[in-house]
Amino acid sequence: MKSKTRKRIKYTDEPMNQVEVIADFLPSPEQLAFKEETVKITIALSKSSLDFFKEKAERHHTPYQKMIRRLVDEYVARQKHLSA
């Protein structure tokens, strides 16, 4: 078995080049915790479409309903952007 050699980082007290402070671009915890209101519906999908989502959801360890919801949400967001 080959041993892996890692390049070591050398830390110094040398001054850094000019640094630019940028505005905080990360969302706040409140924005991350925001959960949009959902409405339960009944929808008929083709068996092949449902099988596709179930297979992909299982592979990614997520509910297939969430994948379908995100797909519809993304479609709506893009359509709103196009019509603006």
mmCIF file of N, CA and C in Angstrom:
data_model
loop_
_atom_site.group_PDB
_atom_site.id
_atom_site.type_symbol
_atom_site.label_atom_id
_atom_site.label_comp_id
_atom_site.label_asym_id
_atom_site.label_seq_id
_atom_site.Cartn_x
_atom_site.Cartn_y
_atom_site.Cartn_z
ATOM 1 N N MET A 1 0.845 -1.176 0.000
ATOM 2 C CA MET A 1 0.000 0.000 0.000
ATOM 3 C C MET A 1 0.893 1.243 0.000
ATOM 4 N N LYS A 2 0.620 2.163 -0.882
ATOM 5 C CA LYS A 2 1.405 3.396 -0.960
ATOM 6 C C LYS A 2 0.959 4.380 0.107
ATOM 7 N N SER A 3 1.917 5.029 0.718
ATOM 8 C CA SER A 3 1.552 6.065 1.684
ATOM 9 C C SER A 3 1.373 7.385 0.948
ATOM 10 N N LYS A 4 0.394 8.116 1.343
ATOM 11 C CA LYS A 4 0.112 9.413 0.723
ATOM 12 C C LYS A 4 0.863 10.491 1.480
ATOM 13 N N THR A 5 1.539 11.321 0.745
ATOM 14 C CA THR A 5 2.211 12.451 1.380
ATOM 15 C C THR A 5 1.394 13.697 1.114
ATOM 16 N N ARG A 6 1.200 14.441 2.142
ATOM 17 C CA ARG A 6 0.423 15.674 2.019
ATOM 18 C C ARG A 6 1.360 16.859 2.095
ATOM 19 N N LYS A 7 1.073 17.831 1.282
ATOM 20 C CA LYS A 7 1.846 19.064 1.319
ATOM 21 C C LYS A 7 1.427 19.836 2.569
ATOM 22 N N ARG A 8 2.373 20.160 3.387
ATOM 23 C CA ARG A 8 2.071 20.878 4.627
ATOM 24 C C ARG A 8 1.953 22.368 4.364
ATOM 25 N N ILE A 9 1.033 22.986 5.056
ATOM 26 C CA ILE A 9 0.849 24.431 4.960
ATOM 27 C C ILE A 9 1.769 25.084 5.978
ATOM 28 N N LYS A 10 2.498 26.081 5.525
ATOM 29 C CA LYS A 10 3.378 26.818 6.432
ATOM 30 C C LYS A 10 2.726 28.155 6.760
ATOM 31 N N TYR A 11 2.457 28.370 8.031
ATOM 32 C CA TYR A 11 1.856 29.616 8.486
ATOM 33 C C TYR A 11 2.964 30.579 8.905
ATOM 34 N N THR A 12 2.793 31.830 8.539
ATOM 35 C CA THR A 12 3.780 32.845 8.906
ATOM 36 C C THR A 12 3.067 34.059 9.475
ATOM 37 N N ASP A 13 3.842 34.950 10.055
ATOM 38 C CA ASP A 13 3.296 36.198 10.582
ATOM 39 C C ASP A 13 3.489 37.341 9.597
ATOM 40 N N GLU A 14 3.789 37.017 8.365
ATOM 41 C CA GLU A 14 4.014 38.047 7.361
ATOM 42 C C GLU A 14 2.717 38.791 7.073
ATOM 43 N N PRO A 15 2.834 40.083 6.753
ATOM 44 C CA PRO A 15 1.620 40.841 6.430
ATOM 45 C C PRO A 15 0.996 40.327 5.130
ATOM 46 N N MET A 16 -0.308 40.396 5.083
ATOM 47 C CA MET A 16 -1.030 39.971 3.887
ATOM 48 C C MET A 16 -1.104 41.134 2.917
ATOM 49 N N ASN A 17 -1.322 40.820 1.659
ATOM 50 C CA ASN A 17 -1.541 41.880 0.675
ATOM 51 C C ASN A 17 -2.828 42.608 1.023
ATOM 52 N N GLN A 18 -3.137 43.625 0.282
ATOM 53 C CA GLN A 18 -4.332 44.415 0.564
ATOM 54 C C GLN A 18 -5.563 43.505 0.580
ATOM 55 N N VAL A 19 -6.379 43.660 1.598
ATOM 56 C CA VAL A 19 -7.570 42.835 1.779
ATOM 57 C C VAL A 19 -8.799 43.691 1.542
ATOM 58 N N GLU A 20 -9.780 43.118 0.868
ATOM 59 C CA GLU A 20 -11.033 43.833 0.617
ATOM 60 C C GLU A 20 -12.140 43.183 1.440
ATOM 61 N N VAL A 21 -12.817 43.969 2.250
ATOM 62 C CA VAL A 21 -13.926 43.477 3.048
ATOM 63 C C VAL A 21 -15.180 43.554 2.185
ATOM 64 N N ILE A 22 -15.918 42.441 2.128
ATOM 65 C CA ILE A 22 -17.142 42.423 1.325
ATOM 66 C C ILE A 22 -18.350 42.303 2.240
ATOM 67 N N ALA A 23 -19.484 42.708 1.728
ATOM 68 C CA ALA A 23 -20.727 42.624 2.497
ATOM 69 C C ALA A 23 -21.094 41.161 2.716
ATOM 70 N N ASP A 24 -21.771 40.897 3.814
ATOM 71 C CA ASP A 24 -22.216 39.542 4.116
ATOM 72 C C ASP A 24 -23.259 39.127 3.081
ATOM 73 N N PHE A 25 -22.988 38.054 2.360
ATOM 74 C CA PHE A 25 -23.894 37.611 1.304
ATOM 75 C C PHE A 25 -24.665 36.350 1.689
ATOM 76 N N LEU A 26 -24.368 35.802 2.846
ATOM 77 C CA LEU A 26 -25.056 34.583 3.260
ATOM 78 C C LEU A 26 -26.444 34.905 3.802
ATOM 79 N N PRO A 27 -27.404 34.016 3.561
ATOM 80 C CA PRO A 27 -28.749 34.259 4.095
ATOM 81 C C PRO A 27 -28.755 34.145 5.623
ATOM 82 N N SER A 28 -29.657 34.872 6.243
ATOM 83 C CA SER A 28 -29.770 34.828 7.699
ATOM 84 C C SER A 28 -30.369 33.483 8.114
ATOM 85 N N PRO A 29 -30.211 33.109 9.386
ATOM 86 C CA PRO A 29 -30.829 31.868 9.851
ATOM 87 C C PRO A 29 -32.344 31.856 9.639
ATOM 88 N N GLU A 30 -32.968 33.031 9.782
ATOM 89 C CA GLU A 30 -34.416 33.113 9.569
ATOM 90 C C GLU A 30 -34.774 32.774 8.122
ATOM 91 N N GLN A 31 -33.949 33.240 7.186
ATOM 92 C CA GLN A 31 -34.212 32.939 5.782
ATOM 93 C C GLN A 31 -33.980 31.459 5.487
ATOM 94 N N LEU A 32 -32.997 30.873 6.135
ATOM 95 C CA LEU A 32 -32.723 29.459 5.915
ATOM 96 C C LEU A 32 -33.815 28.577 6.510
ATOM 97 N N ALA A 33 -34.396 29.014 7.620
ATOM 98 C CA ALA A 33 -35.426 28.228 8.287
ATOM 99 C C ALA A 33 -36.804 28.455 7.689
ATOM 100 N N PHE A 34 -36.934 29.444 6.803
ATOM 101 C CA PHE A 34 -38.228 29.774 6.211
ATOM 102 C C PHE A 34 -38.779 28.576 5.464
ATOM 103 N N LYS A 35 -40.007 28.263 5.728
ATOM 104 C CA LYS A 35 -40.668 27.161 5.055
ATOM 105 C C LYS A 35 -41.915 27.709 4.387
ATOM 106 N N GLU A 36 -41.934 27.640 3.071
ATOM 107 C CA GLU A 36 -43.072 28.164 2.331
ATOM 108 C C GLU A 36 -44.303 27.300 2.590
ATOM 109 N N GLU A 37 -45.443 27.949 2.669
ATOM 110 C CA GLU A 37 -46.695 27.236 2.889
ATOM 111 C C GLU A 37 -46.940 26.272 1.738
ATOM 112 N N THR A 38 -47.354 25.073 2.078
ATOM 113 C CA THR A 38 -47.677 24.087 1.051
ATOM 114 C C THR A 38 -49.156 23.744 1.121
ATOM 115 N N VAL A 39 -49.672 23.248 0.016
ATOM 116 C CA VAL A 39 -51.070 22.839 -0.076
ATOM 117 C C VAL A 39 -51.085 21.418 -0.613
ATOM 118 N N LYS A 40 -51.794 20.535 0.058
ATOM 119 C CA LYS A 40 -51.884 19.151 -0.407
ATOM 120 C C LYS A 40 -52.878 19.066 -1.551
ATOM 121 N N ILE A 41 -52.469 18.341 -2.601
ATOM 122 C CA ILE A 41 -53.335 18.137 -3.756
ATOM 123 C C ILE A 41 -53.281 16.673 -4.160
ATOM 124 N N THR A 42 -54.193 16.290 -5.014
ATOM 125 C CA THR A 42 -54.155 14.973 -5.632
ATOM 126 C C THR A 42 -53.882 15.188 -7.103
ATOM 127 N N ILE A 43 -52.912 14.456 -7.632
ATOM 128 C CA ILE A 43 -52.538 14.618 -9.028
ATOM 129 C C ILE A 43 -52.316 13.237 -9.638
ATOM 130 N N ALA A 44 -52.753 13.076 -10.865
ATOM 131 C CA ALA A 44 -52.534 11.816 -11.580
ATOM 132 C C ALA A 44 -51.326 11.988 -12.497
ATOM 133 N N LEU A 45 -50.317 11.154 -12.300
ATOM 134 C CA LEU A 45 -49.116 11.173 -13.130
ATOM 135 C C LEU A 45 -49.030 9.867 -13.908
ATOM 136 N N SER A 46 -48.317 9.905 -15.008
ATOM 137 C CA SER A 46 -48.099 8.653 -15.741
ATOM 138 C C SER A 46 -47.233 7.736 -14.879
ATOM 139 N N LYS A 47 -47.418 6.444 -15.040
ATOM 140 C CA LYS A 47 -46.647 5.484 -14.262
ATOM 141 C C LYS A 47 -45.160 5.660 -14.520
ATOM 142 N N SER A 48 -44.789 5.913 -15.767
ATOM 143 C CA SER A 48 -43.365 6.064 -16.087
ATOM 144 C C SER A 48 -42.766 7.293 -15.398
ATOM 145 N N SER A 49 -43.523 8.383 -15.318
ATOM 146 C CA SER A 49 -43.023 9.579 -14.626
ATOM 147 C C SER A 49 -42.844 9.307 -13.139
ATOM 148 N N LEU A 50 -43.839 8.684 -12.541
ATOM 149 C CA LEU A 50 -43.758 8.393 -11.112
ATOM 150 C C LEU A 50 -42.609 7.430 -10.819
ATOM 151 N N ASP A 51 -42.464 6.404 -11.648
ATOM 152 C CA ASP A 51 -41.360 5.457 -11.465
ATOM 153 C C ASP A 51 -40.009 6.161 -11.555
ATOM 154 N N PHE A 52 -39.895 7.098 -12.491
ATOM 155 C CA PHE A 52 -38.654 7.864 -12.646
ATOM 156 C C PHE A 52 -38.322 8.614 -11.360
ATOM 157 N N PHE A 53 -39.293 9.354 -10.830
ATOM 158 C CA PHE A 53 -39.046 10.140 -9.616
ATOM 159 C C PHE A 53 -38.755 9.241 -8.418
ATOM 160 N N LYS A 54 -39.468 8.136 -8.313
ATOM 161 C CA LYS A 54 -39.227 7.223 -7.195
ATOM 162 C C LYS A 54 -37.818 6.639 -7.255
ATOM 163 N N GLU A 55 -37.371 6.274 -8.455
ATOM 164 C CA GLU A 55 -36.027 5.717 -8.602
ATOM 165 C C GLU A 55 -34.961 6.750 -8.237
ATOM 166 N N LYS A 56 -35.101 7.964 -8.766
ATOM 167 C CA LYS A 56 -34.121 9.017 -8.482
ATOM 168 C C LYS A 56 -34.144 9.401 -7.005
ATOM 169 N N ALA A 57 -35.322 9.462 -6.428
ATOM 170 C CA ALA A 57 -35.446 9.828 -5.014
ATOM 171 C C ALA A 57 -34.778 8.784 -4.126
ATOM 172 N N GLU A 58 -34.986 7.528 -4.450
ATOM 173 C CA GLU A 58 -34.364 6.467 -3.655
ATOM 174 C C GLU A 58 -32.841 6.550 -3.754
ATOM 175 N N ARG A 59 -32.339 6.810 -4.934
ATOM 176 C CA ARG A 59 -30.894 6.912 -5.148
ATOM 177 C C ARG A 59 -30.299 8.067 -4.344
ATOM 178 N N HIS A 60 -31.071 9.151 -4.183
ATOM 179 C CA HIS A 60 -30.570 10.340 -3.481
ATOM 180 C C HIS A 60 -31.106 10.457 -2.055
ATOM 181 N N HIS A 61 -31.768 9.417 -1.586
ATOM 182 C CA HIS A 61 -32.271 9.357 -0.204
ATOM 183 C C HIS A 61 -33.142 10.565 0.144
ATOM 184 N N THR A 62 -34.117 10.834 -0.698
ATOM 185 C CA THR A 62 -35.035 11.949 -0.470
ATOM 186 C C THR A 62 -36.433 11.518 -0.909
ATOM 187 N N PRO A 63 -37.481 12.104 -0.364
ATOM 188 C CA PRO A 63 -38.838 11.749 -0.792
ATOM 189 C C PRO A 63 -39.103 12.189 -2.235
ATOM 190 N N TYR A 64 -39.757 11.321 -2.994
ATOM 191 C CA TYR A 64 -40.045 11.663 -4.391
ATOM 192 C C TYR A 64 -40.998 12.845 -4.484
ATOM 193 N N GLN A 65 -41.885 12.999 -3.495
ATOM 194 C CA GLN A 65 -42.813 14.131 -3.514
ATOM 195 C C GLN A 65 -42.057 15.457 -3.448
ATOM 196 N N LYS A 66 -40.992 15.486 -2.653
ATOM 197 C CA LYS A 66 -40.187 16.702 -2.530
ATOM 198 C C LYS A 66 -39.515 17.031 -3.862
ATOM 199 N N MET A 67 -39.054 16.009 -4.567
ATOM 200 C CA MET A 67 -38.423 16.240 -5.871
ATOM 201 C C MET A 67 -39.428 16.822 -6.860
ATOM 202 N N ILE A 68 -40.632 16.278 -6.874
ATOM 203 C CA ILE A 68 -41.667 16.785 -7.783
ATOM 204 C C ILE A 68 -42.031 18.215 -7.413
ATOM 205 N N ARG A 69 -42.178 18.490 -6.109
ATOM 206 C CA ARG A 69 -42.516 19.842 -5.654
ATOM 207 C C ARG A 69 -41.434 20.836 -6.069
ATOM 208 N N ARG A 70 -40.178 20.468 -5.900
ATOM 209 C CA ARG A 70 -39.081 21.369 -6.277
ATOM 210 C C ARG A 70 -39.041 21.597 -7.781
ATOM 211 N N LEU A 71 -39.356 20.566 -8.549
ATOM 212 C CA LEU A 71 -39.407 20.711 -10.002
ATOM 213 C C LEU A 71 -40.484 21.714 -10.403
ATOM 214 N N VAL A 72 -41.662 21.587 -9.817
ATOM 215 C CA VAL A 72 -42.760 22.512 -10.125
ATOM 216 C C VAL A 72 -42.398 23.923 -9.663
ATOM 217 N N ASP A 73 -41.827 24.058 -8.463
ATOM 218 C CA ASP A 73 -41.422 25.376 -7.959
ATOM 219 C C ASP A 73 -40.397 26.032 -8.883
ATOM 220 N N GLU A 74 -39.427 25.267 -9.350
ATOM 221 C CA GLU A 74 -38.400 25.804 -10.248
ATOM 222 C C GLU A 74 -39.018 26.230 -11.576
ATOM 223 N N TYR A 75 -39.942 25.428 -12.087
ATOM 224 C CA TYR A 75 -40.622 25.771 -13.339
ATOM 225 C C TYR A 75 -41.368 27.098 -13.192
ATOM 226 N N VAL A 76 -42.100 27.243 -12.098
ATOM 227 C CA VAL A 76 -42.861 28.472 -11.856
ATOM 228 C C VAL A 76 -41.923 29.671 -11.732
ATOM 229 N N ALA A 77 -40.834 29.523 -10.999
ATOM 230 C CA ALA A 77 -39.882 30.629 -10.825
ATOM 231 C C ALA A 77 -39.315 31.073 -12.170
ATOM 232 N N ARG A 78 -38.977 30.126 -13.024
ATOM 233 C CA ARG A 78 -38.421 30.483 -14.341
ATOM 234 C C ARG A 78 -39.471 31.130 -15.232
ATOM 235 N N GLN A 79 -40.698 30.642 -15.175
ATOM 236 C CA GLN A 79 -41.757 31.235 -15.988
ATOM 237 C C GLN A 79 -42.060 32.655 -15.530
ATOM 238 N N LYS A 80 -42.042 32.883 -14.216
ATOM 239 C CA LYS A 80 -42.256 34.237 -13.699
ATOM 240 C C LYS A 80 -41.149 35.165 -14.171
ATOM 241 N N HIS A 81 -39.916 34.663 -14.156
ATOM 242 C CA HIS A 81 -38.767 35.466 -14.586
ATOM 243 C C HIS A 81 -38.876 35.802 -16.073
ATOM 244 N N LEU A 82 -39.298 34.847 -16.885
ATOM 245 C CA LEU A 82 -39.422 35.072 -18.325
ATOM 246 C C LEU A 82 -40.525 36.067 -18.665
ATOM 247 N N SER A 83 -41.593 36.046 -17.881
ATOM 248 C CA SER A 83 -42.725 36.926 -18.183
ATOM 249 C C SER A 83 -42.582 38.305 -17.548
ATOM 250 N N ALA A 84 -41.531 38.507 -16.769
ATOM 251 C CA ALA A 84 -41.328 39.812 -16.108
ATOM 252 C C ALA A 84 -40.779 40.841 -17.068
#
